[in-house]
Coordinates of C-alpha atoms and ligand atoms in Angstrom, one line a residue:
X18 CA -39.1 36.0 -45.1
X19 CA -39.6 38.1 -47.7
X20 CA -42.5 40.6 -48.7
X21 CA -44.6 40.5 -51.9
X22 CA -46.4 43.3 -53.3
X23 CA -50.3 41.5 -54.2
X24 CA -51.7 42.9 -57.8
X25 CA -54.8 42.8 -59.6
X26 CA -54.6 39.6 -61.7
X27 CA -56.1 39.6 -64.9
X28 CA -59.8 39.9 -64.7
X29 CA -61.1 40.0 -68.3
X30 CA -62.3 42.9 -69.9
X31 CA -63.0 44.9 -66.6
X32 CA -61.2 47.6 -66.1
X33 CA -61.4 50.3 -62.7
X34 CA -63.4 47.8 -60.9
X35 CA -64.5 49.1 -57.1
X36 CA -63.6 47.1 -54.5
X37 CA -66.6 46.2 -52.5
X38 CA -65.1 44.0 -50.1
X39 CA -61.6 43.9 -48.2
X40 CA -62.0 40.6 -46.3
X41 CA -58.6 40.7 -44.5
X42 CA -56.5 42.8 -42.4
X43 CA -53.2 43.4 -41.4
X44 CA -51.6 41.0 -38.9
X45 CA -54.0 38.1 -40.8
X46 CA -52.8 34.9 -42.0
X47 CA -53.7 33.8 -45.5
X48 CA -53.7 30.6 -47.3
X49 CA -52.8 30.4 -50.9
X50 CA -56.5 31.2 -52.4
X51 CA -57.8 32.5 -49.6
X52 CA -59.9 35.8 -50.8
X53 CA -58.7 38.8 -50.2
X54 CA -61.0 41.4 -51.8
X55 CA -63.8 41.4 -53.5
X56 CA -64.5 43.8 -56.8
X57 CA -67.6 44.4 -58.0
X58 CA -68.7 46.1 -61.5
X59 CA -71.6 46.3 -63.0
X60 CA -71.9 43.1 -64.3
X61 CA -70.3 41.0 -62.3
X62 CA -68.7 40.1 -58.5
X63 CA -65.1 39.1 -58.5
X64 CA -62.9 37.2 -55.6
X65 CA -59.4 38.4 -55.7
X66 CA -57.9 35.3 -53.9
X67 CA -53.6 35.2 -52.2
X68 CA -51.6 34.2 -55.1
X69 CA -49.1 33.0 -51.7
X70 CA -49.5 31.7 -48.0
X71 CA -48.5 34.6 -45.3
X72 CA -49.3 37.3 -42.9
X73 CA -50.9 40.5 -44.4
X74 CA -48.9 43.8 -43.4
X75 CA -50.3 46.3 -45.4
X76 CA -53.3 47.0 -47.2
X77 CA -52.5 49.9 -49.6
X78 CA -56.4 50.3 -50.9
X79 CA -59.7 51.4 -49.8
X80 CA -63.0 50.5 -49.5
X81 CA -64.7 52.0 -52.8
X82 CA -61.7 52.6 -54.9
X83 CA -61.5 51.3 -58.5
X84 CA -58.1 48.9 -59.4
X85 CA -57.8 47.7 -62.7
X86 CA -54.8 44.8 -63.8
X87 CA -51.8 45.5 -62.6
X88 CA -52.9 47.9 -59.7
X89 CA -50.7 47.1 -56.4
X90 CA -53.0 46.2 -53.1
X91 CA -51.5 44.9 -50.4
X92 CA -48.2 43.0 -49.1
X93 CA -48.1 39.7 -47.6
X94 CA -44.7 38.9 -46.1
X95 CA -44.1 35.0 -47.2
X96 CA -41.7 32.6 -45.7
X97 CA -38.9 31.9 -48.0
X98 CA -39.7 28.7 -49.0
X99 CA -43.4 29.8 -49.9
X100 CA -42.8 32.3 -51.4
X101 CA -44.4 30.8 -54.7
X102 CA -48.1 30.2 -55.5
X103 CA -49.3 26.6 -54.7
X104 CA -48.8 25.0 -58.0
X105 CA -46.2 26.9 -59.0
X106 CA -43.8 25.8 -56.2
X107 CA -41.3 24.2 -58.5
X108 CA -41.0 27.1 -60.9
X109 CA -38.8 29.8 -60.6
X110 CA -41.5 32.0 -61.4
X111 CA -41.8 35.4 -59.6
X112 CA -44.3 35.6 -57.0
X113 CA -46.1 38.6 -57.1
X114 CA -47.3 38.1 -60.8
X115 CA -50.6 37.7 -61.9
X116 CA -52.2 34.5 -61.6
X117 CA -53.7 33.1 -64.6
X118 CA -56.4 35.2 -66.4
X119 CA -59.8 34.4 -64.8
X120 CA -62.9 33.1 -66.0
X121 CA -65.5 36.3 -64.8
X122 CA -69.3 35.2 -65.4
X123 CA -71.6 38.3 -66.4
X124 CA -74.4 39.2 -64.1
X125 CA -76.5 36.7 -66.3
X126 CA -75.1 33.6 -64.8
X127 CA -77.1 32.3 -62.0
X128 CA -74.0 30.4 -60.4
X129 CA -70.8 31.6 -59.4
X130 CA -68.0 28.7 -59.7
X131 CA -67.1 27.1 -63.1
X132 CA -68.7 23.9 -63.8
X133 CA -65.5 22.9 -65.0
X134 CA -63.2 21.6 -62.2
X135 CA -59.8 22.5 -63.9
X136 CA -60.9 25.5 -64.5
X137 CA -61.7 26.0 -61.1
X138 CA -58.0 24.9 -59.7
X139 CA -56.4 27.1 -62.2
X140 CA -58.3 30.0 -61.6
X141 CA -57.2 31.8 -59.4
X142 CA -60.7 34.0 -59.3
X143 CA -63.9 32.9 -58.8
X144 CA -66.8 34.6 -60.5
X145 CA -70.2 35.2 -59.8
X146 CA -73.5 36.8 -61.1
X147 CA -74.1 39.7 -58.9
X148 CA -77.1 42.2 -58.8
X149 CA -76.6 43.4 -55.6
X150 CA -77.3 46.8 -54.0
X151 CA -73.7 48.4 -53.8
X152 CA -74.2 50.4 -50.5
X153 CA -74.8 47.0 -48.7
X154 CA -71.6 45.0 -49.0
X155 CA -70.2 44.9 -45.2
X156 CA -72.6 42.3 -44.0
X157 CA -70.3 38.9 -43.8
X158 CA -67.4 40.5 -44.8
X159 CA -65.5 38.1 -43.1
X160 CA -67.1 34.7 -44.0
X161 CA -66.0 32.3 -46.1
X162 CA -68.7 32.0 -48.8
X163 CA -68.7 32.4 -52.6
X164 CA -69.7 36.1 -54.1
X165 CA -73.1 34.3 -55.2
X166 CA -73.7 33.2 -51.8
X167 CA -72.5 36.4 -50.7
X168 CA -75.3 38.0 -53.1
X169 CA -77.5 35.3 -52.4
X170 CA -77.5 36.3 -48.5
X171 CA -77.5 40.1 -49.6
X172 CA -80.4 39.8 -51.3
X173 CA -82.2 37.8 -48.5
X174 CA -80.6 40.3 -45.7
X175 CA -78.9 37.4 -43.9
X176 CA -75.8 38.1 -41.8
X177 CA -73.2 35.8 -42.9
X178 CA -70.9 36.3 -39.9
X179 CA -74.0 34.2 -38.0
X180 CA -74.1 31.6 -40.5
X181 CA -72.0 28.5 -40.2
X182 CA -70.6 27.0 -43.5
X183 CA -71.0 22.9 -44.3
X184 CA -69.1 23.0 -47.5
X185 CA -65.3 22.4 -47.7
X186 CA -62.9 24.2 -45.2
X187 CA -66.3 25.7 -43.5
X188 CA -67.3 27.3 -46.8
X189 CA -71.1 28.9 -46.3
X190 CA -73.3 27.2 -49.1
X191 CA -76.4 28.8 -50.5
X192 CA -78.1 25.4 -48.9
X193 CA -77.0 27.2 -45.6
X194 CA -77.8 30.4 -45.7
X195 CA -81.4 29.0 -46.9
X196 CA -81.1 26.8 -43.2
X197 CA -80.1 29.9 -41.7
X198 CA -84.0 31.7 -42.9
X199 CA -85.6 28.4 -42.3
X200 CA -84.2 28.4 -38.5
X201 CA -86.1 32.5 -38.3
X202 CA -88.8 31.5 -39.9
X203 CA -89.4 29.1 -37.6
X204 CA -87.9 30.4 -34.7
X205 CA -85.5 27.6 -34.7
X206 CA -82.6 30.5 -34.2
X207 CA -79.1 29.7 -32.9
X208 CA -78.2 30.6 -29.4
X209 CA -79.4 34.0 -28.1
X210 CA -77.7 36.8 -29.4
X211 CA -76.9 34.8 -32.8
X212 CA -80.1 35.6 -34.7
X213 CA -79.1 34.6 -38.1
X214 CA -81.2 37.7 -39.2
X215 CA -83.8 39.7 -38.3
X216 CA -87.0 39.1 -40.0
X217 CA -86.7 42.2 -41.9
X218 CA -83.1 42.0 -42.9
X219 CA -82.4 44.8 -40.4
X220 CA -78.9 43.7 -38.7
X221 CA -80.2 42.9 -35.1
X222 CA -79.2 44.9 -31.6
X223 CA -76.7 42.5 -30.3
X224 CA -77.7 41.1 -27.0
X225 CA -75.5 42.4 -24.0
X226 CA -75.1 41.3 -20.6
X227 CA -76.0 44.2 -18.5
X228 CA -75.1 42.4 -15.4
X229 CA -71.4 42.6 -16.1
X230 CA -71.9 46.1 -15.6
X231 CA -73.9 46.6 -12.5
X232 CA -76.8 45.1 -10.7
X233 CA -80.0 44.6 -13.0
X234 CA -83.4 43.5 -12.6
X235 CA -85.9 42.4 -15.4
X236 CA -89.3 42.6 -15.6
X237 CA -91.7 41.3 -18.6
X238 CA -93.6 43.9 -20.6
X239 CA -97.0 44.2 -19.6
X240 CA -99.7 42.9 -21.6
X241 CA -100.8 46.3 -23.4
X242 CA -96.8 47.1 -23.8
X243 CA -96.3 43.5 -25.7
X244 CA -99.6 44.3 -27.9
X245 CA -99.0 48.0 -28.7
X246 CA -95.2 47.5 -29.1
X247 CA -96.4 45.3 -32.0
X248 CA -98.4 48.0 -33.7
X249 CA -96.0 51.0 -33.4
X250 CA -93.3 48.3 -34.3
X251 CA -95.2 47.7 -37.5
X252 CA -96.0 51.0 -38.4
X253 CA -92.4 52.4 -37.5
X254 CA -91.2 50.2 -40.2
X255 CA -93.7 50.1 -42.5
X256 CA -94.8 54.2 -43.1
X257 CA -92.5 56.1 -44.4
X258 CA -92.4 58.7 -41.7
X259 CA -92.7 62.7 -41.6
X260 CA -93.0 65.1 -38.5
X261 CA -93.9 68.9 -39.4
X262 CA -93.8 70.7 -36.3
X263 CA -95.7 73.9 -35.4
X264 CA -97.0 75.9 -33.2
X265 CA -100.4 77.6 -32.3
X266 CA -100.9 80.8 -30.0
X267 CA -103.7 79.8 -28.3
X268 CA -103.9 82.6 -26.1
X269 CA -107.9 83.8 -27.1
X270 CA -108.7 79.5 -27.1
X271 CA -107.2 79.3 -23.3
X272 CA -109.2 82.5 -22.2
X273 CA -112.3 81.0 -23.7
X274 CA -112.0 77.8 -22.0
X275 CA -111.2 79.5 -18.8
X276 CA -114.5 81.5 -19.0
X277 CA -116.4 78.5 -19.4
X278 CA -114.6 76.3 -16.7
X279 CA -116.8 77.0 -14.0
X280 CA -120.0 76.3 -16.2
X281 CA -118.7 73.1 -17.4
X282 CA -117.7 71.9 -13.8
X283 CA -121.3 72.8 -12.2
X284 CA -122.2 70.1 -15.1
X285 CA -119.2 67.7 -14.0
X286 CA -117.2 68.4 -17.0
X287 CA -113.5 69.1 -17.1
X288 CA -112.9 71.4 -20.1
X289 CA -108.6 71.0 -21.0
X290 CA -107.9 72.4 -24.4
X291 CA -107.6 69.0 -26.0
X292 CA -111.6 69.3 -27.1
X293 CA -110.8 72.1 -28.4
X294 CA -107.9 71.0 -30.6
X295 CA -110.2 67.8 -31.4
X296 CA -112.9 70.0 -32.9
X297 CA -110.1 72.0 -35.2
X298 CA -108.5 69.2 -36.2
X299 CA -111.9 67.8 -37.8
X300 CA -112.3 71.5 -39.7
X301 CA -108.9 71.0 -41.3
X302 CA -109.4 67.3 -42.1
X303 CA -112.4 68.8 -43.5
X304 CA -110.0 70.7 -45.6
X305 CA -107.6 68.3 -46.8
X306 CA -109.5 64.6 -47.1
X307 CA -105.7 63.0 -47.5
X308 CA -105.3 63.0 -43.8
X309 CA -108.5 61.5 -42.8
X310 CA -107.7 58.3 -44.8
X311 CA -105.8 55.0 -45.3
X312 CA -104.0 54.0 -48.4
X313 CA -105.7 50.3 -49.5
X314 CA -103.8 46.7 -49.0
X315 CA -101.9 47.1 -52.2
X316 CA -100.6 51.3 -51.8
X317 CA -102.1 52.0 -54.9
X318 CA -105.4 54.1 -54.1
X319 CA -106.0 56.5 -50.8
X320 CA -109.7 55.8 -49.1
X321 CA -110.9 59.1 -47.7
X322 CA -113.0 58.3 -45.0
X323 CA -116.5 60.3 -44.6
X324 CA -116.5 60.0 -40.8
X325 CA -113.7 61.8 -38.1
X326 CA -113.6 59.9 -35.5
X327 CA -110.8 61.0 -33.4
X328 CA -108.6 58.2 -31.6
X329 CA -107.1 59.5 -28.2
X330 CA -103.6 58.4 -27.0
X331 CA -104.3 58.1 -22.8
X332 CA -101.4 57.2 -20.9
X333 CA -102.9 54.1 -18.5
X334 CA -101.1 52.5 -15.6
X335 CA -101.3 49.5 -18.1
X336 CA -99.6 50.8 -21.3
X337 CA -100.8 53.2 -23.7
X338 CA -104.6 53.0 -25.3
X339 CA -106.1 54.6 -27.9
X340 CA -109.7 54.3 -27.4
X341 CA -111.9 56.4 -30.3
X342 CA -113.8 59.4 -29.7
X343 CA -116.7 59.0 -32.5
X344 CA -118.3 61.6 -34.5
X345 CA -116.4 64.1 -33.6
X346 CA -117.6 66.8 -36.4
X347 CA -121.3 66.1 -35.1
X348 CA -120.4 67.0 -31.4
X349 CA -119.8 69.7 -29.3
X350 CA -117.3 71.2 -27.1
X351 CA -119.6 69.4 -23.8
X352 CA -120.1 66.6 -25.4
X353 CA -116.9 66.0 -26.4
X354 CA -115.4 66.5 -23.1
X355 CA -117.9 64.0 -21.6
X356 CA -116.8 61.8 -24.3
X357 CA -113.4 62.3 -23.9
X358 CA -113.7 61.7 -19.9
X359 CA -115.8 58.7 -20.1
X360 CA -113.3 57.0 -22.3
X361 CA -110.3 58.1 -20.4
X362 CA -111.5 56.6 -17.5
X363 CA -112.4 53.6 -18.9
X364 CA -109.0 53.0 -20.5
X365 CA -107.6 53.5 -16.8
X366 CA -110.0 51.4 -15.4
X367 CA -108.7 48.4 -18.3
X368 CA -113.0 48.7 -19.2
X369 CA -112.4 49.2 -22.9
X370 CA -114.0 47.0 -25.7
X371 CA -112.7 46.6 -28.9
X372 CA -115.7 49.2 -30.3
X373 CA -114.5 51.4 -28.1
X374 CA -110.9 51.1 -29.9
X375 CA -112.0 50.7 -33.5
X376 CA -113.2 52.9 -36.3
X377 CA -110.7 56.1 -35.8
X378 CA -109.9 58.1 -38.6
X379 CA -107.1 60.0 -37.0
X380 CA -105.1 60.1 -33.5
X381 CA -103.9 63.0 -30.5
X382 CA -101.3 61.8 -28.6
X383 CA -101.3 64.7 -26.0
X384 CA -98.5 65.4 -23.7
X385 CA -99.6 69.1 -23.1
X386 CA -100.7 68.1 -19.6
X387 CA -97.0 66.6 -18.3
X388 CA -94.5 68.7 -20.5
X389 CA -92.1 69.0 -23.3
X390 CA -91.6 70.9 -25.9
X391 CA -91.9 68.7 -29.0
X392 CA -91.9 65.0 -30.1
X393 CA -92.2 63.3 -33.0
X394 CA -95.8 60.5 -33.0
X395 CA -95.5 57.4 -34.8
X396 CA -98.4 57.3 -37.0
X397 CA -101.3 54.9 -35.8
X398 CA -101.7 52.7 -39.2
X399 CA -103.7 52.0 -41.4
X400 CA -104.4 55.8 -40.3
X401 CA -101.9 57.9 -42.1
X402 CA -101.5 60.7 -39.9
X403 CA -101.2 61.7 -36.0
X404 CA -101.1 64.8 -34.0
X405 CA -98.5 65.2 -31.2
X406 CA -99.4 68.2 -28.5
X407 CA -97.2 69.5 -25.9
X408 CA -97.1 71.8 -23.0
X409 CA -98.4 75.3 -24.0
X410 CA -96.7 77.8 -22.3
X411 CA -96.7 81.9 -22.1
X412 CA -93.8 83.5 -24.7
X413 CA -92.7 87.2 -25.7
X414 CA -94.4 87.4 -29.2
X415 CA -93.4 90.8 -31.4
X416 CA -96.3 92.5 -32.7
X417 CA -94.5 94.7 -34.9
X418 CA -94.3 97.2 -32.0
X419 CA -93.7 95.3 -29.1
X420 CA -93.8 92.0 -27.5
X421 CA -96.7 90.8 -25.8
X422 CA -97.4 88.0 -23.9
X423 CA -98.9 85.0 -25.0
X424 CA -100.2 81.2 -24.9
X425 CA -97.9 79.3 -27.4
X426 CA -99.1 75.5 -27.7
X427 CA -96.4 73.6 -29.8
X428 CA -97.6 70.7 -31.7
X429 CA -96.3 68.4 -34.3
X430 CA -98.1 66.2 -37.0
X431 CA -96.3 62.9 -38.2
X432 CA -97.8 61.3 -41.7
X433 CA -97.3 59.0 -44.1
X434 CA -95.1 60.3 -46.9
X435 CA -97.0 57.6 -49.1
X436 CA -100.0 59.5 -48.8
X437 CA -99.4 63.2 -48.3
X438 CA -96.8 65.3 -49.8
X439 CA -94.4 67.3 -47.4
X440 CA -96.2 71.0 -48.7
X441 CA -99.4 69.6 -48.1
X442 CA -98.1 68.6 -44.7
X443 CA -97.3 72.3 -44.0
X444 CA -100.8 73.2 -45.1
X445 CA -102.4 71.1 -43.0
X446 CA -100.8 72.2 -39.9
X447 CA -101.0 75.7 -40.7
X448 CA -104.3 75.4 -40.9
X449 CA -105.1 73.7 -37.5
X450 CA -102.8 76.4 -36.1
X451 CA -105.2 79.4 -37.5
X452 CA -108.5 77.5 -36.4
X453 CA -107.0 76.9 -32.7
X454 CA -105.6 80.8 -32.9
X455 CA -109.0 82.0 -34.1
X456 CA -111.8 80.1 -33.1
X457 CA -114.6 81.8 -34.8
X458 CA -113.3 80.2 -37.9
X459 CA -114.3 76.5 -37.3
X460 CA -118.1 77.9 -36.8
X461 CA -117.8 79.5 -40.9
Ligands
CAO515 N1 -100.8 72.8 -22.8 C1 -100.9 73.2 -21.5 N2 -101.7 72.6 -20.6 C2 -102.4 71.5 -21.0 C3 -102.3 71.0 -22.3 C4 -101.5 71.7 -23.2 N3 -101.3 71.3 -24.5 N4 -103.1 70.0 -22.4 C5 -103.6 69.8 -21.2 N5 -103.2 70.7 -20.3 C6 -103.5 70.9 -18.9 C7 -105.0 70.7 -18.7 O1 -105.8 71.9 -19.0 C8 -105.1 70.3 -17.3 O2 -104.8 71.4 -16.5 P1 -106.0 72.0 -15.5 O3 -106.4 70.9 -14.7 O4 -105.4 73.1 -14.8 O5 -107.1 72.5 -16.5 C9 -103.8 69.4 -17.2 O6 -102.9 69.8 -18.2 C10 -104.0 68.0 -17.2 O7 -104.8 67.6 -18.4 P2 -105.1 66.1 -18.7 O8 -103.9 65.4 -19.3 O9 -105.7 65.5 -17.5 O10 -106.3 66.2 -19.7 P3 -106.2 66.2 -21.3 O11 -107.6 66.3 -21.7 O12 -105.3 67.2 -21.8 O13 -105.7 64.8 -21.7 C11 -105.6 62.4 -21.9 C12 -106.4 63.6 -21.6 C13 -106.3 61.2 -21.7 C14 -105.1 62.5 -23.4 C15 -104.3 62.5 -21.0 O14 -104.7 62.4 -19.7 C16 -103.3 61.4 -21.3 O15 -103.4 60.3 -21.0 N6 -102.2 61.9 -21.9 C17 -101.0 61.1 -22.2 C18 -101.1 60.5 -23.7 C19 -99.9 59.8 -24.0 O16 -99.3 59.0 -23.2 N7 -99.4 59.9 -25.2 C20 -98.2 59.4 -25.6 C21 -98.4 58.5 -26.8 S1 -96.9 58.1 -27.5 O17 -96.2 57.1 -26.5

């Protein structure tokens, strides 16, 4: 047995080349050729294969360094008698040399190996046109596929580790990692937990038997879960996300709502401060036009919608509805509330229509009546903004002299970063924090 120190063969003209890839570990066996790391430059993707057969026990580089010729990366203890390279068995030639100068492709070569066989068996690196995002390079580290079947699969976001190979010794083909899509596409997947990618290219959750752990039960998502789930699914990944969060002493809008709770009841109306909020968040979409909009089909214009009708998250023994209060700059305070009830109970009661769900122009999603102290909404798109409201409660506030008490309701607003800039953001919610501090302001 004896232990070779492994070098950077010759690879052309590139010099302080990152490795991208290390695609063996200590304690592995190799195979003469078998790849060992990959580099990657700007032009090109390289496959450093094992100049000898044997068992890796020592890997002397990192991920993301740069080696150039001649750079020492690893050891691979050889048994005596193979202690050569393949076809250079019967020469007395020292093992740990550089293989034969490669044949490196630039980036504009569409295909990685050399069309000329020999070339192939006497190079000891195979070569491939790469444009592939550096910062992505761990996905099928360990499979054995060329570096343009490796960029191939980047590209498309497949997992190689889920893909099997069909070329020689298992070798993954572009012809399979195009099977592999098919199979998603068409929900052909291998067995469960062996999604050959998500349909996104987002590596998926593996799958984990629970029961191994303790007792389980499962229960299918309702109807409204499996629909909504959908949506926020969608928008989650689609809208670049922001939450601003704020706050709002509400202290005179409580007081005000309280001296008009018994009037409202002797009409069978429930007054809760989410009318009022409704009514200042029209004022300040009023004010800034980007948050009462959608951006069109193609991202390239905002549609500012002349209408504020205000979609209402309710929480129903179903799943979560957001049936749309309309009109909302035209009503008031009663109306709104008899609105706001009638559609409530109609989303509990599973009575709502698809009118009653279209149209909206901006959402509440209000927690203030269960709890919390903050959350972050996901955006109900096409809209491109949403207002989250939690539990106000009583606070010392410092009024330059001393603190007083009052009603602080916290509340955040999550947009789309597409459409509205972060300091407009903070202008917006500032806003709808001094109309719900001061409510005189939303009758100017
Ligand atoms: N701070 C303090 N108290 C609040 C409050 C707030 N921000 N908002 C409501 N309250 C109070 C109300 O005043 C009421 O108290 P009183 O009976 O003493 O007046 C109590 O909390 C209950 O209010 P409510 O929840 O019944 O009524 P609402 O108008 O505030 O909300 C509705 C109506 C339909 C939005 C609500 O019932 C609901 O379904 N909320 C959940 C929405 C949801 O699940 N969102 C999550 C979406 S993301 O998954």
């Amino acid at each position: 047995m004896a232990i070779q120190q492994i070098t950077i063969p010759d690879i052309g003209d590139f010099d302080a080349v990152e490795i991208i890839e290390i695609l063996v570990s200590v304690g592995d066996t190799v195979a003469v050729d078998d790849s060992l790391l990959t580099l990657e430059s700007d032009k090109a993707t390289m496959e450093i294969p094992s100049p000898v057969a044997g068992i890796v026990t020592k890997i002397a580089v990192e991920m993301g360094a740069s080696v150039s010729e001649g750079d020492y990366v690893l050891d691979i203890e050889v048994a005596d008698d193979a202690s050569a390279p393949a076809e250079e068995k019967s020469q007395p030639a020292p093992v740990a040399e550089a293989a034969p100068a490669p044949k490196v492709e630039s980036a504009s070569a569409p295909q990685a190996p050399a069309t000329n066989h020999a070339s192939v068996e006497t190079s000891p690196i195979v070569a491939a046109a790469a444009n592939i995002p550096v910062n992505a390079q761990d996905m099928g580290a360990k499979s054995h596929a060329s570096p343009s079947v490796r960029a191939f699969a980047r590209k498309l976001g497949v997992d190689l580790t889920n893909v099997s190979g069909n070329g020689p010794k298992g070798r993954i083909l572009q012809t399979d990692v195009e099977a592999a899509i098919k199979a998603v596409m068409t929900g052909a997947t291998a067995a469960p937990g062996q999604a050959a990618m998500s349909g996104t290219g987002i590596p998926p959750i593996p799958e984990v038997d629970f029961s191994k752990f303790g007792e389980t039960t499962t229960e299918e998502l309702g109807r409204i879960k499996k629909i909504s789930g959908k949506f926020l699914h969608a928008s989650w990944l689609n809208v670049p996300h922001v939450t601003q969060f704020d706050e709002s002493d509400i202290t005179e809008m409580d007081q005000f709502r309280k001296d008009q709770k018994a009037a409202a009841e002797k009409q069978g109306i429930k007054l809760t401060p989410l009318v009022f909020v409704m009514k200042a968040v029209v004022k300040a979409l009023q004010d800034f036009p980007s948050f009462n909009a959608s951006l069109s089909a193609d991202g390239q214009s905002i549609i500012k919608k002349g209408y504020y009708n205000i979609g209402i998250a309710v929480d129903t023994p179903n799943g979560l509805m957001v049936p749309v209060v309309k009109d909302v700059d035209k009503k008031g305070i009663y109306e709104l509330s008899r609105d706001l009830m009638e559609i409530s109970a109609k989303a509990r009661d599973g009575k709502l229509g698809p009118a009653d769900m279209a149209g909206g122009t901006f959402t509440i999603s209000s927690l203030g009546g269960i709890g919390g102290t903050q959350f972050t909404p996901i955006v109900n798109a096409p809209e491109v903004a949403i207002m989250g409201l939690s539990k106000a409660k009583m606070q010392p506030v410092w009024n330059g002299s001393e603190f007083i008490p009052r009603l602080i309701m916290p509340f955040s607003v999550s947009y789309d970063h597409r459409a509205i800039d972060g300091a407009e953001g903070v202008r917006f919610t500032t806003t709808v924090g001094n109309y719900l501090s001061d409510l005189r302001q939303l009758i100017l």
